[in-house]
mmCIF file of C-alpha atoms in Angstrom:
data_model
loop_
_atom_site.group_PDB
_atom_site.id
_atom_site.type_symbol
_atom_site.label_atom_id
_atom_site.label_comp_id
_atom_site.label_asym_id
_atom_site.label_seq_id
_atom_site.Cartn_x
_atom_site.Cartn_y
_atom_site.Cartn_z
ATOM 1 C CA MET H 961 -73.832 -148.758 -168.349
ATOM 2 C CA ILE H 962 -70.264 -147.571 -167.640
ATOM 3 C CA VAL H 963 -68.825 -150.405 -169.752
ATOM 4 C CA ARG H 964 -71.007 -149.436 -172.733
ATOM 5 C CA PHE H 965 -69.915 -145.815 -172.431
ATOM 6 C CA LEU H 966 -66.211 -146.712 -172.412
ATOM 7 C CA LEU H 967 -66.666 -148.998 -175.421
ATOM 8 C CA PHE H 968 -68.447 -146.222 -177.336
ATOM 9 C CA PHE H 969 -65.683 -143.746 -176.446
ATOM 10 C CA LEU H 970 -62.897 -146.063 -177.634
ATOM 11 C CA LEU H 971 -64.691 -146.806 -180.923
ATOM 12 C CA SER H 972 -65.234 -143.075 -181.527
ATOM 13 C CA CYS H 973 -61.542 -142.390 -181.063
ATOM 14 C CA LEU H 974 -60.619 -145.230 -183.394
ATOM 15 C CA PHE H 975 -62.820 -144.029 -186.264
ATOM 16 C CA ALA H 976 -61.857 -140.382 -185.714
ATOM 17 C CA CYS H 977 -58.625 -141.038 -187.590
ATOM 18 C CA SER H 978 -58.909 -140.192 -191.258
ATOM 19 C CA GLU H 979 -58.700 -143.066 -193.698
ATOM 20 C CA ASP H 980 -56.416 -140.864 -195.834
ATOM 21 C CA GLU H 981 -53.885 -140.396 -193.004
ATOM 22 C CA PRO H 982 -50.672 -142.318 -193.807
ATOM 23 C CA VAL H 983 -49.749 -145.263 -191.631
ATOM 24 C CA VAL H 984 -46.323 -145.109 -189.995
ATOM 25 C CA LYS H 985 -44.674 -148.475 -189.461
ATOM 26 C CA VAL H 986 -42.293 -148.786 -186.550
ATOM 27 C CA ASP H 987 -39.487 -151.334 -186.627
ATOM 28 C CA MET H 988 -39.082 -152.288 -182.968
ATOM 29 C CA SER H 989 -36.007 -154.383 -183.767
ATOM 30 C CA ARG H 990 -33.933 -151.236 -184.327
ATOM 31 C CA VAL H 991 -33.129 -149.427 -181.082
ATOM 32 C CA GLU H 992 -30.815 -146.440 -180.715
ATOM 33 C CA SER H 993 -29.637 -144.996 -177.404
ATOM 34 C CA VAL H 994 -29.956 -141.235 -177.185
ATOM 35 C CA ALA H 995 -28.231 -139.245 -174.463
ATOM 36 C CA PRO H 996 -30.470 -136.838 -172.553
ATOM 37 C CA PRO H 997 -30.201 -133.317 -173.980
ATOM 38 C CA GLY H 998 -27.529 -131.105 -172.406
ATOM 39 C CA THR H 999 -25.476 -133.878 -170.779
ATOM 40 C CA THR H 1000 -21.699 -133.956 -171.230
ATOM 41 C CA GLU H 1001 -18.941 -136.117 -169.819
ATOM 42 C CA ALA H 1002 -17.611 -134.687 -166.572
ATOM 43 C CA ILE H 1003 -14.174 -133.127 -166.385
ATOM 44 C CA THR H 1004 -12.039 -135.169 -164.014
ATOM 45 C CA TYR H 1005 -10.104 -133.432 -161.238
ATOM 46 C CA ALA H 1006 -7.577 -135.209 -159.027
ATOM 47 C CA TYR H 1007 -5.560 -134.211 -155.967
ATOM 48 C CA LEU H 1008 -2.260 -136.090 -155.769
ATOM 49 C CA PRO H 1009 -2.831 -138.640 -152.961
ATOM 50 C CA GLN H 1010 -0.515 -137.215 -150.318
ATOM 51 C CA TYR H 1011 -3.242 -137.571 -147.682
ATOM 52 C CA SER H 1012 -6.149 -140.001 -147.232
ATOM 53 C CA HIS H 1013 -8.950 -139.842 -149.785
ATOM 54 C CA SER H 1014 -11.357 -138.458 -147.158
ATOM 55 C CA VAL H 1015 -8.960 -135.586 -146.373
ATOM 56 C CA SER H 1016 -8.478 -134.906 -150.104
ATOM 57 C CA PHE H 1017 -12.231 -134.847 -150.658
ATOM 58 C CA GLU H 1018 -12.967 -132.492 -147.783
ATOM 59 C CA ARG H 1019 -10.137 -130.136 -148.703
ATOM 60 C CA HIS H 1020 -11.356 -129.661 -152.265
ATOM 61 C CA ARG H 1021 -15.096 -130.309 -152.092
ATOM 62 C CA ARG H 1022 -15.993 -126.603 -151.807
ATOM 63 C CA LEU H 1023 -13.560 -125.652 -154.573
ATOM 64 C CA LEU H 1024 -15.180 -128.143 -156.980
ATOM 65 C CA GLU H 1025 -18.640 -126.801 -156.109
ATOM 66 C CA TYR H 1026 -17.418 -123.266 -156.796
ATOM 67 C CA LEU H 1027 -15.867 -124.229 -160.132
ATOM 68 C CA ARG H 1028 -19.053 -125.974 -161.271
ATOM 69 C CA HIS H 1029 -21.135 -122.939 -160.413
ATOM 70 C CA LYS H 1030 -18.705 -120.358 -161.823
ATOM 71 C CA THR H 1031 -17.839 -122.102 -165.094
ATOM 72 C CA GLY H 1032 -21.007 -124.042 -165.844
ATOM 73 C CA LEU H 1033 -18.810 -127.090 -166.427
ATOM 74 C CA SER H 1034 -19.367 -130.531 -164.976
ATOM 75 C CA LEU H 1035 -16.414 -131.519 -162.789
ATOM 76 C CA ARG H 1036 -15.925 -134.487 -160.515
ATOM 77 C CA GLN H 1037 -13.107 -135.337 -158.162
ATOM 78 C CA ILE H 1038 -11.456 -138.741 -158.572
ATOM 79 C CA PHE H 1039 -8.962 -140.416 -156.262
ATOM 80 C CA PRO H 1040 -5.860 -142.226 -157.537
ATOM 81 C CA ASN H 1041 -4.352 -144.505 -154.888
ATOM 82 C CA THR H 1042 -0.691 -143.735 -155.527
ATOM 83 C CA PHE H 1043 1.518 -141.068 -157.044
ATOM 84 C CA ALA H 1044 2.492 -143.453 -159.838
ATOM 85 C CA GLU H 1045 -1.169 -144.268 -160.546
ATOM 86 C CA HIS H 1046 -1.957 -140.569 -160.789
ATOM 87 C CA ILE H 1047 0.752 -140.104 -163.433
ATOM 88 C CA LYS H 1048 -0.467 -143.131 -165.409
ATOM 89 C CA MET H 1049 -4.063 -141.921 -165.310
ATOM 90 C CA VAL H 1050 -3.004 -138.552 -166.745
ATOM 91 C CA GLU H 1051 -1.056 -140.365 -169.449
ATOM 92 C CA ARG H 1052 -4.195 -142.379 -170.354
ATOM 93 C CA GLY H 1053 -6.316 -139.229 -170.420
ATOM 94 C CA GLU H 1054 -8.321 -140.234 -167.344
ATOM 95 C CA ILE H 1055 -7.388 -137.138 -165.311
ATOM 96 C CA ASP H 1056 -8.037 -133.771 -166.974
ATOM 97 C CA ILE H 1057 -7.014 -131.361 -164.213
ATOM 98 C CA SER H 1058 -4.233 -132.303 -161.796
ATOM 99 C CA PHE H 1059 -3.323 -130.705 -158.505
ATOM 100 C CA THR H 1060 0.168 -132.010 -157.736
ATOM 101 C CA ASN H 1061 3.454 -131.272 -156.142
ATOM 102 C CA PRO H 1062 6.031 -129.744 -158.517
ATOM 103 C CA PHE H 1063 8.124 -132.911 -158.705
ATOM 104 C CA VAL H 1064 5.204 -134.883 -160.106
ATOM 105 C CA TYR H 1065 4.394 -131.963 -162.379
ATOM 106 C CA ILE H 1066 7.825 -132.397 -164.018
ATOM 107 C CA SER H 1067 6.763 -135.942 -164.960
ATOM 108 C CA LEU H 1068 3.372 -134.727 -166.199
ATOM 109 C CA ALA H 1069 5.025 -131.983 -168.258
ATOM 110 C CA ARG H 1070 7.004 -134.705 -170.071
ATOM 111 C CA LEU H 1071 3.611 -136.166 -171.023
ATOM 112 C CA GLY H 1072 2.442 -132.843 -172.433
ATOM 113 C CA SER H 1073 0.626 -131.402 -169.399
ATOM 114 C CA GLU H 1074 0.672 -127.637 -169.043
ATOM 115 C CA ALA H 1075 0.879 -125.679 -165.762
ATOM 116 C CA PHE H 1076 -1.679 -122.884 -165.474
ATOM 117 C CA ALA H 1077 -1.918 -121.997 -161.748
ATOM 118 C CA ARG H 1078 -0.035 -122.254 -158.468
ATOM 119 C CA ILE H 1079 -1.272 -121.968 -154.910
ATOM 120 C CA VAL H 1080 -0.211 -119.671 -152.093
ATOM 121 C CA GLU H 1081 -0.269 -121.074 -148.547
ATOM 122 C CA ALA H 1082 -0.671 -119.086 -145.353
ATOM 123 C CA ASP H 1083 2.568 -120.225 -143.698
ATOM 124 C CA THR H 1084 4.882 -120.703 -146.685
ATOM 125 C CA GLY H 1085 3.580 -118.455 -149.446
ATOM 126 C CA ALA H 1086 3.951 -119.731 -153.020
ATOM 127 C CA ASP H 1087 6.777 -122.085 -151.960
ATOM 128 C CA PHE H 1088 6.887 -124.955 -149.473
ATOM 129 C CA GLN H 1089 9.374 -127.095 -147.594
ATOM 130 C CA GLY H 1090 10.125 -130.620 -146.508
ATOM 131 C CA GLN H 1091 10.845 -131.702 -142.942
ATOM 132 C CA VAL H 1092 12.944 -134.414 -141.309
ATOM 133 C CA ILE H 1093 11.312 -135.822 -138.199
ATOM 134 C CA VAL H 1094 12.379 -138.182 -135.399
ATOM 135 C CA ARG H 1095 10.912 -139.240 -132.081
ATOM 136 C CA ALA H 1096 11.501 -136.588 -129.455
ATOM 137 C CA ASP H 1097 12.910 -139.177 -127.032
ATOM 138 C CA ASN H 1098 15.470 -140.610 -129.469
ATOM 139 C CA PRO H 1099 18.843 -139.687 -127.896
ATOM 140 C CA ALA H 1100 20.875 -141.060 -130.817
ATOM 141 C CA ILE H 1101 19.716 -138.405 -133.335
ATOM 142 C CA ASN H 1102 20.373 -134.757 -132.604
ATOM 143 C CA ARG H 1103 21.565 -133.487 -135.989
ATOM 144 C CA LEU H 1104 21.301 -134.537 -139.617
ATOM 145 C CA GLU H 1105 24.676 -136.265 -139.594
ATOM 146 C CA ASP H 1106 23.351 -138.641 -136.908
ATOM 147 C CA CYS H 1107 20.896 -140.057 -139.481
ATOM 148 C CA ARG H 1108 23.654 -142.086 -141.133
ATOM 149 C CA GLY H 1109 23.089 -145.775 -140.663
ATOM 150 C CA LYS H 1110 19.486 -145.259 -139.522
ATOM 151 C CA ARG H 1111 16.188 -146.538 -140.918
ATOM 152 C CA LEU H 1112 14.354 -143.876 -142.912
ATOM 153 C CA ILE H 1113 10.759 -143.825 -144.138
ATOM 154 C CA ALA H 1114 9.633 -141.329 -146.779
ATOM 155 C CA VAL H 1115 6.262 -140.552 -148.353
ATOM 156 C CA ASP H 1116 6.874 -141.670 -151.939
ATOM 157 C CA PRO H 1117 9.738 -141.566 -154.476
ATOM 158 C CA ASN H 1118 7.699 -138.931 -156.343
ATOM 159 C CA SER H 1119 6.920 -136.813 -153.289
ATOM 160 C CA ALA H 1120 8.445 -133.318 -153.285
ATOM 161 C CA GLY H 1121 8.178 -132.235 -149.658
ATOM 162 C CA GLY H 1122 7.970 -135.822 -148.456
ATOM 163 C CA TYR H 1123 11.153 -137.044 -150.169
ATOM 164 C CA LEU H 1124 12.883 -134.877 -152.792
ATOM 165 C CA TYR H 1125 13.325 -131.694 -150.733
ATOM 166 C CA PRO H 1126 14.604 -133.499 -147.606
ATOM 167 C CA MET H 1127 16.979 -135.569 -149.750
ATOM 168 C CA GLY H 1128 18.348 -132.322 -151.131
ATOM 169 C CA LEU H 1129 18.904 -131.234 -147.548
ATOM 170 C CA PHE H 1130 20.715 -134.483 -146.703
ATOM 171 C CA TYR H 1131 22.800 -134.113 -149.871
ATOM 172 C CA ASP H 1132 23.884 -130.634 -148.756
ATOM 173 C CA HIS H 1133 25.193 -132.258 -145.551
ATOM 174 C CA GLY H 1134 27.110 -134.932 -147.409
ATOM 175 C CA ILE H 1135 24.530 -137.667 -146.841
ATOM 176 C CA THR H 1136 23.290 -139.812 -149.718
ATOM 177 C CA ARG H 1137 20.594 -142.463 -149.869
ATOM 178 C CA GLN H 1138 23.265 -145.156 -149.602
ATOM 179 C CA ASP H 1139 24.282 -143.792 -146.181
ATOM 180 C CA PHE H 1140 21.031 -145.008 -144.589
ATOM 181 C CA HIS H 1141 20.651 -148.496 -143.232
ATOM 182 C CA GLU H 1142 17.237 -148.671 -144.922
ATOM 183 C CA VAL H 1143 15.031 -146.387 -147.007
ATOM 184 C CA SER H 1144 11.382 -147.347 -147.257
ATOM 185 C CA PHE H 1145 8.281 -145.636 -148.599
ATOM 186 C CA ALA H 1146 4.810 -145.478 -147.108
ATOM 187 C CA THR H 1147 2.393 -147.937 -148.677
ATOM 188 C CA GLY H 1148 -1.367 -148.102 -149.040
ATOM 189 C CA SER H 1149 -4.058 -145.981 -150.666
ATOM 190 C CA GLY H 1150 -3.397 -142.300 -149.985
ATOM 191 C CA GLY H 1151 -2.581 -141.123 -146.471
ATOM 192 C CA ARG H 1152 1.154 -141.488 -147.027
ATOM 193 C CA GLN H 1153 2.140 -138.325 -145.186
ATOM 194 C CA GLU H 1154 0.226 -139.461 -142.101
ATOM 195 C CA ALA H 1155 1.668 -142.967 -142.421
ATOM 196 C CA VAL H 1156 5.217 -141.606 -142.206
ATOM 197 C CA VAL H 1157 4.467 -139.695 -139.006
ATOM 198 C CA LEU H 1158 2.738 -142.716 -137.452
ATOM 199 C CA ALA H 1159 5.652 -145.004 -138.400
ATOM 200 C CA VAL H 1160 8.167 -142.735 -136.639
ATOM 201 C CA TYR H 1161 5.804 -142.230 -133.689
ATOM 202 C CA ALA H 1162 5.480 -146.012 -133.290
ATOM 203 C CA GLY H 1163 9.264 -146.477 -133.442
ATOM 204 C CA ALA H 1164 9.107 -148.599 -136.608
ATOM 205 C CA TYR H 1165 11.586 -146.186 -138.251
ATOM 206 C CA ASP H 1166 14.174 -143.829 -136.827
ATOM 207 C CA VAL H 1167 13.741 -140.976 -139.312
ATOM 208 C CA GLY H 1168 10.853 -139.738 -141.451
ATOM 209 C CA THR H 1169 10.558 -137.178 -144.223
ATOM 210 C CA ILE H 1170 7.306 -135.245 -144.698
ATOM 211 C CA ARG H 1171 6.099 -131.986 -146.196
ATOM 212 C CA LYS H 1172 5.811 -129.074 -143.793
ATOM 213 C CA GLY H 1173 2.266 -128.835 -142.515
ATOM 214 C CA THR H 1174 1.649 -132.556 -142.208
ATOM 215 C CA LEU H 1175 1.956 -132.567 -138.419
ATOM 216 C CA ASP H 1176 -1.130 -130.343 -138.228
ATOM 217 C CA VAL H 1177 -3.109 -133.006 -140.098
ATOM 218 C CA VAL H 1178 -2.304 -135.690 -137.510
ATOM 219 C CA ARG H 1179 -2.629 -133.447 -134.465
ATOM 220 C CA ASP H 1180 -5.790 -135.255 -133.330
ATOM 221 C CA LYS H 1181 -4.301 -138.730 -133.882
ATOM 222 C CA ILE H 1182 -1.070 -138.675 -131.874
ATOM 223 C CA ASP H 1183 0.750 -136.781 -129.142
ATOM 224 C CA LEU H 1184 2.820 -134.332 -131.174
ATOM 225 C CA ASP H 1185 5.094 -133.747 -128.188
ATOM 226 C CA GLN H 1186 6.574 -137.144 -129.057
ATOM 227 C CA ILE H 1187 7.684 -135.941 -132.505
ATOM 228 C CA ARG H 1188 10.640 -133.584 -133.089
ATOM 229 C CA VAL H 1189 11.368 -131.717 -136.307
ATOM 230 C CA LEU H 1190 15.082 -132.284 -136.800
ATOM 231 C CA ALA H 1191 15.499 -130.007 -139.838
ATOM 232 C CA GLU H 1192 13.676 -128.275 -142.670
ATOM 233 C CA SER H 1193 14.630 -127.955 -146.340
ATOM 234 C CA ARG H 1194 14.920 -124.648 -148.160
ATOM 235 C CA PRO H 1195 11.708 -123.430 -149.815
ATOM 236 C CA TYR H 1196 10.931 -124.636 -153.348
ATOM 237 C CA PRO H 1197 8.068 -123.798 -155.751
ATOM 238 C CA GLY H 1198 4.759 -124.965 -154.393
ATOM 239 C CA TRP H 1199 1.850 -127.063 -155.617
ATOM 240 C CA VAL H 1200 0.634 -126.575 -159.136
ATOM 241 C CA TYR H 1201 -2.461 -127.017 -161.282
ATOM 242 C CA SER H 1202 -1.917 -128.490 -164.736
ATOM 243 C CA ALA H 1203 -4.133 -129.622 -167.607
ATOM 244 C CA ARG H 1204 -3.361 -132.826 -169.502
ATOM 245 C CA LYS H 1205 -2.240 -132.890 -173.097
ATOM 246 C CA GLY H 1206 -5.216 -132.516 -175.447
ATOM 247 C CA PHE H 1207 -7.567 -131.043 -172.840
ATOM 248 C CA ASP H 1208 -9.970 -128.434 -174.216
ATOM 249 C CA PRO H 1209 -8.136 -125.084 -173.900
ATOM 250 C CA VAL H 1210 -11.453 -123.206 -173.634
ATOM 251 C CA ALA H 1211 -12.474 -125.271 -170.607
ATOM 252 C CA ARG H 1212 -8.985 -124.927 -169.127
ATOM 253 C CA ASP H 1213 -9.128 -121.141 -169.451
ATOM 254 C CA LYS H 1214 -12.576 -121.042 -167.823
ATOM 255 C CA ILE H 1215 -11.290 -123.058 -164.889
ATOM 256 C CA ALA H 1216 -8.126 -120.956 -164.598
ATOM 257 C CA LYS H 1217 -10.119 -117.700 -164.675
ATOM 258 C CA ALA H 1218 -12.454 -118.960 -161.961
ATOM 259 C CA MET H 1219 -9.562 -120.113 -159.773
ATOM 260 C CA LEU H 1220 -7.642 -116.851 -160.175
ATOM 261 C CA GLY H 1221 -10.809 -114.963 -159.299
ATOM 262 C CA LEU H 1222 -10.886 -116.359 -155.750
ATOM 263 C CA GLN H 1223 -10.113 -113.654 -153.183
ATOM 264 C CA ILE H 1224 -9.369 -114.319 -149.506
ATOM 265 C CA SER H 1225 -11.020 -110.967 -148.691
ATOM 266 C CA ASN H 1226 -14.345 -112.383 -149.938
ATOM 267 C CA HIS H 1227 -16.078 -114.221 -147.083
ATOM 268 C CA GLU H 1228 -17.399 -117.076 -149.254
ATOM 269 C CA HIS H 1229 -14.131 -117.373 -151.167
ATOM 270 C CA ALA H 1230 -12.204 -117.471 -147.885
ATOM 271 C CA LYS H 1231 -14.106 -120.587 -146.813
ATOM 272 C CA ILE H 1232 -13.242 -122.306 -150.105
ATOM 273 C CA LEU H 1233 -9.560 -121.386 -149.951
ATOM 274 C CA SER H 1234 -9.162 -122.121 -146.244
ATOM 275 C CA ALA H 1235 -10.685 -125.590 -146.573
ATOM 276 C CA ALA H 1236 -8.149 -126.364 -149.315
ATOM 277 C CA GLY H 1237 -5.225 -125.027 -147.259
ATOM 278 C CA MET H 1238 -4.690 -121.983 -149.482
ATOM 279 C CA VAL H 1239 -4.886 -118.202 -149.230
ATOM 280 C CA ASP H 1240 -4.594 -117.488 -152.954
ATOM 281 C CA ILE H 1241 -4.215 -119.008 -156.411
ATOM 282 C CA ILE H 1242 -1.826 -117.301 -158.824
ATOM 283 C CA PRO H 1243 -0.859 -117.821 -162.482
ATOM 284 C CA ALA H 1244 1.881 -120.341 -163.274
ATOM 285 C CA ARG H 1245 4.057 -121.281 -166.208
ATOM 286 C CA ASP H 1246 6.458 -124.137 -166.818
ATOM 287 C CA GLU H 1247 9.547 -121.954 -166.263
ATOM 288 C CA ASP H 1248 8.569 -121.479 -162.609
ATOM 289 C CA PHE H 1249 9.739 -125.026 -161.885
ATOM 290 C CA LYS H 1250 13.359 -124.766 -163.016
ATOM 291 C CA PRO H 1251 14.605 -125.066 -159.380
ATOM 292 C CA ILE H 1252 12.915 -128.471 -159.224
ATOM 293 C CA ARG H 1253 14.625 -129.649 -162.388
ATOM 294 C CA ASP H 1254 17.943 -128.378 -161.026
ATOM 295 C CA LEU H 1255 17.437 -130.351 -157.792
ATOM 296 C CA ILE H 1256 16.510 -133.501 -159.705
ATOM 297 C CA SER H 1257 19.731 -133.141 -161.691
ATOM 298 C CA ARG H 1258 21.834 -132.541 -158.585
ATOM 299 C CA LEU H 1259 20.471 -135.639 -156.865
ATOM 300 C CA HIS H 1260 20.677 -137.733 -160.053
ATOM 301 C CA LEU H 1261 16.996 -138.599 -159.621
ATOM 302 C CA ASN H 1262 14.823 -139.482 -162.577
ATOM 303 C CA GLU H 1263 17.338 -137.864 -164.896
ATOM 304 C CA ASP H 1264 15.207 -138.463 -167.973
ATOM 305 C CA ALA H 1265 12.602 -136.098 -166.542
ATOM 306 C CA GLN H 1266 14.667 -133.030 -167.344
#
């Protein structure tokens, strides 16, 4: 009985269509992919890999969430493995928004990137410094001049606090790169600041150069009593946000406005800024980084970057 009813229902539906209704033929051999409505390619955001990728992610995770909510834009954080790779990815258009040290920014500016914001840190303000570290129990090194003939490890040739600023300090004391027995750079994917500290701690190198603040990052990994800060550089302009050449200026301005709107007095904003190691974000322009270009010139480093 049920089978007869279903058959009757199907036949009724079939003959309910008007004989005058046009027949639409569908060519199943022609297929076109259609993106879901409202989807756009995400804006890429990258933190120069001075620390491990996990540290970079945790520092900026809340900031990215805030920017997505505030601007309505889709942003995702990506993780270059090296400073040089970061620069190349910007050149290829794979990184839209860069958060870098000012030395790397000089290279990005040559590629057409434009600075739009700088950060303010709790301990150093809008500037920051490099440090020269040694083992606390090394009796052979008590002043910068004692570093001559020693093995030095630095973060990266493109690191500001982890190489450029300390080299400026050595230069002021009459010490050039050629005066060291060896100059090496930390290797691996991210985590280069920590790697320098660990290399000095382990005795693999006599001297290390890092950005001020790095020792706090490794506080839970080593006994900091075994590390001595031998000297600090003068302050130089701090970390900077820049947008790559050709990036949508409307999107850039939305991001800049949202960043500049963060206030440490706002409880929710304070959590975002504190996680990223900031207390404020302020406007920036290319002219702010003249001291970096002057230092590059004085040290005869990357002279074509001026």
